[in-house]
mmCIF file of C-alpha atoms in Angstrom:
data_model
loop_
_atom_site.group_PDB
_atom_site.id
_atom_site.type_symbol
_atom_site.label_atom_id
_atom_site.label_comp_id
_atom_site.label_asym_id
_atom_site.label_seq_id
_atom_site.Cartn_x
_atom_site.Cartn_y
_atom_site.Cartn_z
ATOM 1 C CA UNK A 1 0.000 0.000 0.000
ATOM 2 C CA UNK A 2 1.367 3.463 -0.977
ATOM 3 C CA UNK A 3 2.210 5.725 1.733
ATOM 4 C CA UNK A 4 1.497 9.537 1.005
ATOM 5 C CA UNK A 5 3.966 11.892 2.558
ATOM 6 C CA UNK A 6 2.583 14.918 4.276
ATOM 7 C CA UNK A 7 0.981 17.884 1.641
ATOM 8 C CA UNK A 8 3.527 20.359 3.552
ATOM 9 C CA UNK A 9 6.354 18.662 2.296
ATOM 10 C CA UNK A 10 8.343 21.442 0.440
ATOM 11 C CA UNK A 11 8.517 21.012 -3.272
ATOM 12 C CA UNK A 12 12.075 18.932 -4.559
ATOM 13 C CA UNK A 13 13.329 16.361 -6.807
ATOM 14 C CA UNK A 14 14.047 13.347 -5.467
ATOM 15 C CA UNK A 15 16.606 10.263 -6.130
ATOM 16 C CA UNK A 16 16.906 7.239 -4.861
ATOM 17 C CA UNK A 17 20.284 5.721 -5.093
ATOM 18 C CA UNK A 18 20.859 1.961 -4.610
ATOM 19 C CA UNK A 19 24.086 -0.054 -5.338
ATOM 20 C CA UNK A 20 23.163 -3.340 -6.443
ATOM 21 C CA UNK A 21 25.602 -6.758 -6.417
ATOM 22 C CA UNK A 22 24.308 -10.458 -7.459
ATOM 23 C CA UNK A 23 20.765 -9.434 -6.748
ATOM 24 C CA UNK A 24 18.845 -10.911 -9.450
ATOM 25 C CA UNK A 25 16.203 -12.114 -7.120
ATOM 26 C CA UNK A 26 15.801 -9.209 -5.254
ATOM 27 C CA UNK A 27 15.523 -6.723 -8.297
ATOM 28 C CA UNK A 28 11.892 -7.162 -9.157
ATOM 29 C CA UNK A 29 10.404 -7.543 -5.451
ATOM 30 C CA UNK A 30 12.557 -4.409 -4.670
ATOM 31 C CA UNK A 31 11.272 -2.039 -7.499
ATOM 32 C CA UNK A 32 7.982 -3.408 -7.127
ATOM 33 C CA UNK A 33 8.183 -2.383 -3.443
ATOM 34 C CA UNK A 34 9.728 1.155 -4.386
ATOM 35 C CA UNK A 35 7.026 1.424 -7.298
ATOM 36 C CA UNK A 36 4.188 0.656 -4.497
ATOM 37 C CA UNK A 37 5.670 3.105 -1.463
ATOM 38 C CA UNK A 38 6.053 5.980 -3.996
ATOM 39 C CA UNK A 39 3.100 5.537 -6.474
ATOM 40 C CA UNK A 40 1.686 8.487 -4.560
ATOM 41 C CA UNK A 41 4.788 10.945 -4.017
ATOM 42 C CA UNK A 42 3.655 14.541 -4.919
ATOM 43 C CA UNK A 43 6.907 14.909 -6.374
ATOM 44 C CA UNK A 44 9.254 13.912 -9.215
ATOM 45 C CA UNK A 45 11.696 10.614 -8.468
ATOM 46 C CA UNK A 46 13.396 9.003 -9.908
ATOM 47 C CA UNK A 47 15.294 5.324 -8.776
ATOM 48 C CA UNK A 48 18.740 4.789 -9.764
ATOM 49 C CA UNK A 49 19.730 1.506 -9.385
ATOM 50 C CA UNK A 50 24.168 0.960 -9.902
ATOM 51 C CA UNK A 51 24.853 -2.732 -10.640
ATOM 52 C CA UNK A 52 28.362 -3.289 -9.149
ATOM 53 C CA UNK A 53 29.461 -5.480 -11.501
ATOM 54 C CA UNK A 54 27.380 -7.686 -11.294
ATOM 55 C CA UNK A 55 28.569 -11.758 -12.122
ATOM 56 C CA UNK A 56 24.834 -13.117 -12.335
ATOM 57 C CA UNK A 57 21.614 -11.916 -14.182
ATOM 58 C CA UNK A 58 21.387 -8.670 -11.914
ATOM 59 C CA UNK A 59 21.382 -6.066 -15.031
ATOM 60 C CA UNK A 60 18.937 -8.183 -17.320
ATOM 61 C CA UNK A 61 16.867 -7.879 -14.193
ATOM 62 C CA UNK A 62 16.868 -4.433 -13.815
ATOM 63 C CA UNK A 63 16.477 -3.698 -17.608
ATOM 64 C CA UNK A 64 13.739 -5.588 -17.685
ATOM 65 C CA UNK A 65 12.111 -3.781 -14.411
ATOM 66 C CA UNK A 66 12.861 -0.479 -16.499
ATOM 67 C CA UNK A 67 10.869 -1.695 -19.199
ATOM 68 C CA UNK A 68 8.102 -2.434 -17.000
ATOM 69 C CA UNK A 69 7.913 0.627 -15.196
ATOM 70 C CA UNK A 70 9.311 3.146 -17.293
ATOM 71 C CA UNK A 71 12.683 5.549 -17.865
ATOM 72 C CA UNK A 72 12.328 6.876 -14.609
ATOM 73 C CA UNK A 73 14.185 4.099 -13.489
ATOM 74 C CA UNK A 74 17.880 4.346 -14.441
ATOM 75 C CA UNK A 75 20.664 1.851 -14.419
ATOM 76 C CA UNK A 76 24.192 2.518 -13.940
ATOM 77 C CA UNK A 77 26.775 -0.377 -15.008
ATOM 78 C CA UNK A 78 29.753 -0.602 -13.580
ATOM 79 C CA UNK A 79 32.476 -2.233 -15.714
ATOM 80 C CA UNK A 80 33.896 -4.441 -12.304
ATOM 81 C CA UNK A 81 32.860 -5.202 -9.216
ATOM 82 C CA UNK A 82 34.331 -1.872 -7.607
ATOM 83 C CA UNK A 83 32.216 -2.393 -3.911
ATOM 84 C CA UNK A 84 29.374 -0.553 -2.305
ATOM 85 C CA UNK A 85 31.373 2.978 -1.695
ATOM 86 C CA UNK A 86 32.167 3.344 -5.456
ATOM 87 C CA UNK A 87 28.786 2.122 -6.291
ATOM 88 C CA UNK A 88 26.729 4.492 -3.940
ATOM 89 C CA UNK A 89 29.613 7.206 -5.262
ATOM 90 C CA UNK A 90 28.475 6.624 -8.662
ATOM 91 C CA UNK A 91 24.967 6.900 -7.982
ATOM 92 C CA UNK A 92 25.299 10.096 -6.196
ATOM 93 C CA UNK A 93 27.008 11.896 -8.934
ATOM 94 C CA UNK A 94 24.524 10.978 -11.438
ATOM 95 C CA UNK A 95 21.856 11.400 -9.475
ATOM 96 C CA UNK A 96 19.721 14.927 -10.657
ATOM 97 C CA UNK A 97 17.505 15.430 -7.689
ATOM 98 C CA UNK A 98 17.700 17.865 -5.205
ATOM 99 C CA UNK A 99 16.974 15.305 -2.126
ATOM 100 C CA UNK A 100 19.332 11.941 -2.377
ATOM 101 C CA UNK A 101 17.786 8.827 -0.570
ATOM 102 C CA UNK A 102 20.610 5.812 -0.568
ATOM 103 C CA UNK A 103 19.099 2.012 0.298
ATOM 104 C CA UNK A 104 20.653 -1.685 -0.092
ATOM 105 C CA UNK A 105 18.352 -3.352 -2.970
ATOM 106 C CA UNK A 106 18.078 -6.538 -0.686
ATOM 107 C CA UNK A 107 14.769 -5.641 0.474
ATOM 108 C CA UNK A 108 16.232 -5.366 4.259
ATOM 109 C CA UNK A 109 15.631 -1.391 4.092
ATOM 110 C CA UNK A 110 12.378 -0.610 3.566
ATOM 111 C CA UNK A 111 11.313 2.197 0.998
ATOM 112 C CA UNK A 112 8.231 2.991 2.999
ATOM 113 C CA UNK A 113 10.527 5.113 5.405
ATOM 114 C CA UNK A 114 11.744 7.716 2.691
ATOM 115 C CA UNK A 115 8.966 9.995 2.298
ATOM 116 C CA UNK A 116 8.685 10.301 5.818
ATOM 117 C CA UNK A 117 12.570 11.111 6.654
ATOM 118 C CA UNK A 118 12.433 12.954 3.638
ATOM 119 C CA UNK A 119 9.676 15.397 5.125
ATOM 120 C CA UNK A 120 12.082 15.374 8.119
ATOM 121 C CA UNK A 121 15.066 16.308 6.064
ATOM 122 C CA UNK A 122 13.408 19.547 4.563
ATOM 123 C CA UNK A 123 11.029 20.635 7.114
ATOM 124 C CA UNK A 124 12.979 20.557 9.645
ATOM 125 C CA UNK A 125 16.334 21.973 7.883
ATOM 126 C CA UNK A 126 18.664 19.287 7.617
ATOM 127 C CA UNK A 127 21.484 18.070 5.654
ATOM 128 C CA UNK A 128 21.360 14.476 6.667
ATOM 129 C CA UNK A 129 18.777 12.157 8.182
ATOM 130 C CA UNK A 130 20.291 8.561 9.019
ATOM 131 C CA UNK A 131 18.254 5.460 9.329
ATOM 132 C CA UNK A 132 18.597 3.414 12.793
ATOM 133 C CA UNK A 133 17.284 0.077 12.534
ATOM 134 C CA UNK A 134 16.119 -0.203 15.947
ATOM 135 C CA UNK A 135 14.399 -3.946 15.591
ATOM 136 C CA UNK A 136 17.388 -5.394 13.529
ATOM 137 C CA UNK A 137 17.038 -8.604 11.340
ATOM 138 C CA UNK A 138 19.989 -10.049 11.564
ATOM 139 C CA UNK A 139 22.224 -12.976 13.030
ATOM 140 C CA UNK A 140 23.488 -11.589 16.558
ATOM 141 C CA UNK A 141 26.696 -12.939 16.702
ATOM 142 C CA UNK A 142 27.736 -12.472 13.117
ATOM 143 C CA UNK A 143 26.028 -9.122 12.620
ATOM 144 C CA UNK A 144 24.416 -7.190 15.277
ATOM 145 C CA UNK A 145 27.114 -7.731 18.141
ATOM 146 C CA UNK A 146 30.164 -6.375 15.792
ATOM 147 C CA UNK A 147 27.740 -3.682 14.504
ATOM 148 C CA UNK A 148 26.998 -2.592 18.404
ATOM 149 C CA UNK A 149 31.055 -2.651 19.200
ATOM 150 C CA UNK A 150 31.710 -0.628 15.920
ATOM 151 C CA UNK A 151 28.880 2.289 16.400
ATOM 152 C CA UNK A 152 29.640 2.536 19.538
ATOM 153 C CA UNK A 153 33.729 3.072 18.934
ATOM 154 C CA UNK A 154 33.067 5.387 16.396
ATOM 155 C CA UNK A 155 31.033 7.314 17.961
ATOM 156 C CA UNK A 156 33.685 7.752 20.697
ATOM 157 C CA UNK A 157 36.417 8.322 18.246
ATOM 158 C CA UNK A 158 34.405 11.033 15.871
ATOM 159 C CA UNK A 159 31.676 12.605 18.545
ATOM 160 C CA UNK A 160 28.819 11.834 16.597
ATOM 161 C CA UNK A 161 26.050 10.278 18.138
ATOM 162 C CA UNK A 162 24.584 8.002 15.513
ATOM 163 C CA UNK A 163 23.226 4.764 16.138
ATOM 164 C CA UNK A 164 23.547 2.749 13.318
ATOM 165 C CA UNK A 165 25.912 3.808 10.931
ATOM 166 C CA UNK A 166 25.896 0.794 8.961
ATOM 167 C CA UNK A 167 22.354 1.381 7.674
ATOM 168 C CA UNK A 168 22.474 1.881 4.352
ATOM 169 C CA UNK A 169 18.621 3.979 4.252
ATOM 170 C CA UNK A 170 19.903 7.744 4.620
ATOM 171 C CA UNK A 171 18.227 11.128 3.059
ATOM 172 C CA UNK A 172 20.441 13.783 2.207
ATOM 173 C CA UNK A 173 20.573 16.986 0.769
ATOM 174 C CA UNK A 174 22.199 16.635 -2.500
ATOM 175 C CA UNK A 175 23.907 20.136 -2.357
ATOM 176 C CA UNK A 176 25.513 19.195 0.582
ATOM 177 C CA UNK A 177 26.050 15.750 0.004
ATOM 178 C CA UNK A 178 28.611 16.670 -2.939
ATOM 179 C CA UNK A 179 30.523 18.363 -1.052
ATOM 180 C CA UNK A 180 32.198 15.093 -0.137
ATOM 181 C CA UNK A 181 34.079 12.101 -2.055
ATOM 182 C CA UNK A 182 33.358 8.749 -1.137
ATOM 183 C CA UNK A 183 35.465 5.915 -1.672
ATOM 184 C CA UNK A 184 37.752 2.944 0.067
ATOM 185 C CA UNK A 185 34.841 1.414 1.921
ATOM 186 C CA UNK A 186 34.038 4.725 3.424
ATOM 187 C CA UNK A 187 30.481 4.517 3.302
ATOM 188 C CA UNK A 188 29.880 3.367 7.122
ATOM 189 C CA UNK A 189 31.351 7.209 7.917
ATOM 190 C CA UNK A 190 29.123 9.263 5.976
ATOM 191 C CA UNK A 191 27.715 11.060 8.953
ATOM 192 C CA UNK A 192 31.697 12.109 9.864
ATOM 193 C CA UNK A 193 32.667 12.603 6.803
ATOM 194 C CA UNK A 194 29.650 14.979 6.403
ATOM 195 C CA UNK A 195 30.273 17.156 9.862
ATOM 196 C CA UNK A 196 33.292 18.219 8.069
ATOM 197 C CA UNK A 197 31.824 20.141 6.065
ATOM 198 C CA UNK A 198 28.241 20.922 7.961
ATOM 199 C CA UNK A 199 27.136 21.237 11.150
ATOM 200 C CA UNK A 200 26.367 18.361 13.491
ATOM 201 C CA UNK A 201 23.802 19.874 14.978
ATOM 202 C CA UNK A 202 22.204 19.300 11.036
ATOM 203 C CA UNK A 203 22.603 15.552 11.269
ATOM 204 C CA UNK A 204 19.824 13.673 12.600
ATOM 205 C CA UNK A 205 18.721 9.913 13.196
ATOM 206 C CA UNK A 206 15.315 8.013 12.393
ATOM 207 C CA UNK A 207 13.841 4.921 13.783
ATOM 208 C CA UNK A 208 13.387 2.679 10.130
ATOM 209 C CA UNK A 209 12.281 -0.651 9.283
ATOM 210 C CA UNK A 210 14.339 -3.456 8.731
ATOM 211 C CA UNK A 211 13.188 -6.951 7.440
ATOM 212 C CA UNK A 212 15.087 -10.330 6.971
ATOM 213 C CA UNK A 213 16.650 -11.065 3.806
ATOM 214 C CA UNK A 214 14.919 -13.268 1.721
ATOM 215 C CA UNK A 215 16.923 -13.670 -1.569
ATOM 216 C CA UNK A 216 20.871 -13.785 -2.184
ATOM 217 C CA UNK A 217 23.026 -13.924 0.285
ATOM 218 C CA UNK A 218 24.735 -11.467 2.458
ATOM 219 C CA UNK A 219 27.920 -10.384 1.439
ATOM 220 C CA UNK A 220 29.427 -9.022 4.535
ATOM 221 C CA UNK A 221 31.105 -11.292 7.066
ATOM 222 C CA UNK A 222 32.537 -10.842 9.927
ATOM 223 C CA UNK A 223 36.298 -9.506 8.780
ATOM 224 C CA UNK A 224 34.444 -6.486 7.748
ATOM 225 C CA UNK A 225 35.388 -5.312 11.726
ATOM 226 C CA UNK A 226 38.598 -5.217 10.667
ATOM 227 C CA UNK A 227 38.194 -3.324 8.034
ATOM 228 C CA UNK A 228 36.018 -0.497 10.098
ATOM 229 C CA UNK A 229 38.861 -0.395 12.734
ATOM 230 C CA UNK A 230 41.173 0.700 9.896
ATOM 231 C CA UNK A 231 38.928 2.648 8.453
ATOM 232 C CA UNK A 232 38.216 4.551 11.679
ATOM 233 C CA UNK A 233 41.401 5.696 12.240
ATOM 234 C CA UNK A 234 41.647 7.564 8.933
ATOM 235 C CA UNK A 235 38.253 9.144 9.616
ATOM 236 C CA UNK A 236 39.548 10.030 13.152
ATOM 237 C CA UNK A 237 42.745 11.878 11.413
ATOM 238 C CA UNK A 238 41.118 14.077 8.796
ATOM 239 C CA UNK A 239 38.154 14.658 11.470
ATOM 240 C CA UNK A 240 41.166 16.133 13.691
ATOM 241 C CA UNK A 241 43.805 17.499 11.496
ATOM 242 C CA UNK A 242 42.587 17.640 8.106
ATOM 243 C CA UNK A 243 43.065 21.861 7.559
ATOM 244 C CA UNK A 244 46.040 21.449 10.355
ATOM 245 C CA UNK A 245 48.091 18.106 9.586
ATOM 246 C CA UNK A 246 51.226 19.845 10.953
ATOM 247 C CA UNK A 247 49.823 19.688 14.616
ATOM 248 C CA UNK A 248 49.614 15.818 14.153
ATOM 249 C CA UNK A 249 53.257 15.888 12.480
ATOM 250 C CA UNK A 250 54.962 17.763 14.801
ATOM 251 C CA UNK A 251 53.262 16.349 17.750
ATOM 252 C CA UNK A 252 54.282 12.815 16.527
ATOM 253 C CA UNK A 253 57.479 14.476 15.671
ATOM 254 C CA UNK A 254 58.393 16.074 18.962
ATOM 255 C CA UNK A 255 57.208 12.759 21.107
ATOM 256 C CA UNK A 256 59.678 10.356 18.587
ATOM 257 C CA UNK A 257 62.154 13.147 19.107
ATOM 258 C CA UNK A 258 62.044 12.896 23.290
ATOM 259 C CA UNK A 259 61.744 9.512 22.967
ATOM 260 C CA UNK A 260 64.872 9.419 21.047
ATOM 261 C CA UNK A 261 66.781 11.440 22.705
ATOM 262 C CA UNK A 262 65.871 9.492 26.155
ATOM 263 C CA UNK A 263 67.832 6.593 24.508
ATOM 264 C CA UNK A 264 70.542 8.494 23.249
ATOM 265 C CA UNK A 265 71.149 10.431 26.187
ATOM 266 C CA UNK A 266 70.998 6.871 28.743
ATOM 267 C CA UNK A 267 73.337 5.339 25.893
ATOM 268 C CA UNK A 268 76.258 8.818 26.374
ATOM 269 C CA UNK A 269 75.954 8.506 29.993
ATOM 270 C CA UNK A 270 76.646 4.692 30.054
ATOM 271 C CA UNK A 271 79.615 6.027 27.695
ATOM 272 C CA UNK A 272 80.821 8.949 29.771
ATOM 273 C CA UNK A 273 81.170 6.723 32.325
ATOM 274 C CA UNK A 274 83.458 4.423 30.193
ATOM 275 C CA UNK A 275 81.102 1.688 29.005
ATOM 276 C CA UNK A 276 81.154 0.537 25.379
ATOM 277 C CA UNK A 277 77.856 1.052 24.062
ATOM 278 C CA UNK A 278 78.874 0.467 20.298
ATOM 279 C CA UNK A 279 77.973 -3.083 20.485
ATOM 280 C CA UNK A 280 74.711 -2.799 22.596
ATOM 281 C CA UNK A 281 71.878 -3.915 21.333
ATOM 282 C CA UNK A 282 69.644 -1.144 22.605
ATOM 283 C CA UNK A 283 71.693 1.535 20.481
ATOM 284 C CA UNK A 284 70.659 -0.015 16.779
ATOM 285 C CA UNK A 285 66.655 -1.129 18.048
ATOM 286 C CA UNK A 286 66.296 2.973 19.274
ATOM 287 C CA UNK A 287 67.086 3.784 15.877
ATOM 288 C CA UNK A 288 66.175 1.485 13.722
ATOM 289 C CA UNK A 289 62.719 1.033 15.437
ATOM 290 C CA UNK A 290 61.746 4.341 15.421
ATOM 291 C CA UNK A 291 62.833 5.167 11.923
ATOM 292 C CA UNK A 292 60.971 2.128 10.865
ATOM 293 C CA UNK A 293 57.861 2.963 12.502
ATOM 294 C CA UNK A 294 58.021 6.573 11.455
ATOM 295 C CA UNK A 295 58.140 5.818 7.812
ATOM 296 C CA UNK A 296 55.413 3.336 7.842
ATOM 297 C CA UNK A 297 53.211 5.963 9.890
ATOM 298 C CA UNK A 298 53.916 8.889 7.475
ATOM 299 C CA UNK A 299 53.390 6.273 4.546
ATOM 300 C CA UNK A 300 50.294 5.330 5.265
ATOM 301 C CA UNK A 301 48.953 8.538 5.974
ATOM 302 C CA UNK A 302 50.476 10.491 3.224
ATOM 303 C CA UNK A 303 49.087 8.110 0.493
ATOM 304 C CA UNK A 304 45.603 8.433 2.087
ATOM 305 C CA UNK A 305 46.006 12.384 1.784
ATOM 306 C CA UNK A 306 47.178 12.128 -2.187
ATOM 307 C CA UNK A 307 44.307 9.423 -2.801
ATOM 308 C CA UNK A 308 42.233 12.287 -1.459
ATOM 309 C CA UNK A 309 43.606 15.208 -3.407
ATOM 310 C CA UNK A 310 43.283 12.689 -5.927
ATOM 311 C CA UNK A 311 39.814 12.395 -5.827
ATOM 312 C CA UNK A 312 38.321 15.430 -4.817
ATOM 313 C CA UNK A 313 40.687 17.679 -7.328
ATOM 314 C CA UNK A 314 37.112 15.777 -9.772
ATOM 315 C CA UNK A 315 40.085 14.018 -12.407
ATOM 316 C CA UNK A 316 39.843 10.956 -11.125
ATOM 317 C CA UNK A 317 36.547 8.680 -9.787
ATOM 318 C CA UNK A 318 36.589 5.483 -7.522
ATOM 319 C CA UNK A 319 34.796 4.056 -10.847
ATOM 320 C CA UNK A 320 33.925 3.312 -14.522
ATOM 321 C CA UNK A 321 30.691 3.159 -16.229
ATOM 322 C CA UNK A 322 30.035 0.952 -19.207
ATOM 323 C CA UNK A 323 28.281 4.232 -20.938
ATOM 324 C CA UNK A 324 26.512 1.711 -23.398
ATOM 325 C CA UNK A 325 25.139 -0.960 -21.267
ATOM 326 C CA UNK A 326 23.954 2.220 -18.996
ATOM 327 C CA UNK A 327 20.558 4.220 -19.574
ATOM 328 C CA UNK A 328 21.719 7.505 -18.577
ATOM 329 C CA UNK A 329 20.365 9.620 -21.573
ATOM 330 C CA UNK A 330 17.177 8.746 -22.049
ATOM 331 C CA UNK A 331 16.628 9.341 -18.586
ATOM 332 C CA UNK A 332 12.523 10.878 -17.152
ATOM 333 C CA UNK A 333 11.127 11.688 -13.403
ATOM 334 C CA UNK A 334 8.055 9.530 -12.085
ATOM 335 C CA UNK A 335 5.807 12.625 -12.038
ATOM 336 C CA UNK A 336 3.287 12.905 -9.542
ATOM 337 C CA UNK A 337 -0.537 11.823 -10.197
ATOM 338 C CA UNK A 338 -2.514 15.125 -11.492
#
């Protein structure tokens, strides 16, 4: 049954943006669901749906669901498997409303929520509204318990009080929204990437739906913690020192420095007082160590700030269309009933 979103809801565009990988099953059931939830919408939509590559009949599905529906449903092909970030990336910069709504097509969000965080989103002046599955569907051990230790780590490592940021069902505002790059698997840190560039106080959280899935088969596991840890950290640096990465330099500078120099200055004592220190052990781990561990700090770090300038300088994108297996140009809105 369609849902109609309040009549005060201020007039937009809206898209829908929803990575897709090996779900053939779920395409129909999903747009079907979409089609039903939004029949009603007193706006233009459209639903953009970005097969990642896809190994199994996923884009024959979703052709065929465009033919069924009509152009206002748009598919994106990918020319590999380039994972969800790059895929929700890819949505969002072909997207042409001026409200963005992001989903997993598993049928595990529910497209019944939009219209409603959506009226949230622009009546209540936001930039962000982020779905919080509060009744989640999913194994506890393999799921839910490693999604409860993540949120809760990053929201002590990035201040932001957010739930659930593994739900994939957000609303943005597109104008903001671009103001970011997305890629790595950077996706679970919208909400921090975003208070970089807006106010926090202009994120907010919704209680959603969430439903078993009943197609396909999940394709996160549980080494995807790992992942988030490392993740996390990056977030945590440009969060802190992005516009000032010579505090974090010369902080990390000054302490390798003291501890250095600690060593150094036991090491001339031991010699001042006539002890051979050429052959100690202690002399070549202080330096070596250190210099080792430096480098591989500054390495890492460094190469995330030139994949960065990389991708935000616009030259470069975390992806490649296949321009003719995509339907990009012939492109229409789902217009509201008159």
């Amino acid at each position: 049954m369609a849902i109609a979103p309040s009549p005060l809801l201020p007039a937009h565009r809206l898209s829908i943006v929803v990575p897709m990988y090996r779900e053939q099953d779920n395409v129909h059931p999903f747009v079907n669901r979409v089609m039903a939830c939004l029949s009603d919408y007193p706006h233009p939509w459209e639903l953009l749906l970005v097969n990642d590559g896809s190994s199994d009949g996923t884009r024959q599905a979703i052709e065929a669901a465009r033919a069924q529906n009509g152009p206002h449903i748009r598919l994106i092909e990918l020319t590999r498997n380039y994972k969800q970030t790059a895929a929700m990336q890819a949505g969002i910069d072909h997207a042409r409303g001026d409200v963005i709504a992001t989903l997993d097509g598993d049928l595990q969000n529910d497209p019944v929520d939009i219209p409603r965080m959506v009226g949230r989103l622009l009546n209540e002046d936001l930039d962000l509204v982020a779905g919080w599955r509060q009744n989640r569907q999913d194994a506890l051990v393999m799921r839910k318990l490693p999604s409860r230790l993540a949120n809760a780590l990053i929201a002590r490592m990035t201040g932001l009080d957010i739930k659930d940021n593994g739900c994939s069902l957000k609303v943005f505002r597109t104008s903001t929204l671009r103001r970011i790059r997305l890629y790595g698997e950077m996706h679970r840190f919208i909400p921090a990437w975003l208070s970089t560039v807006t106010s926090p106080a202009r994120i907010a959280q919704e209680p959603v739906s969430h439903h078993a899935r009943q197609f396909g088969e999940s394709k996160y596991g549980i080494s995807r913690t790992f992942r988030v840890i490392l993740d996390l950290f990056f977030v945590y640096f440009f969060m802190r020192y992005r516009t000032r990465p010579g505090h974090f330099f010369g902080g990390l500078g000054l302490g390798l420095v003291g501890f250095g120099g600690a060593i150094l200055s036991y090491l001339l004592a031991l010699k001042v007082m006539g002890e051979n220190i050429g052959t100690r052990p202690l002399l070549w781990v202080g330096f070596f160590f250190l210099i080792a561990g430096v480098q591989s700090m500054m390495a890492g770090i460094l190469a995330e700030l030139l994949v960065r300038v990389l991708f935000e300088s616009g030259a470069s994108h975390a992806y490649q269309i296949n321009e003719q297996a995509s339907s990009l140009d012939e492109a229409k809105w789902h217009e509201p009933r008159t």
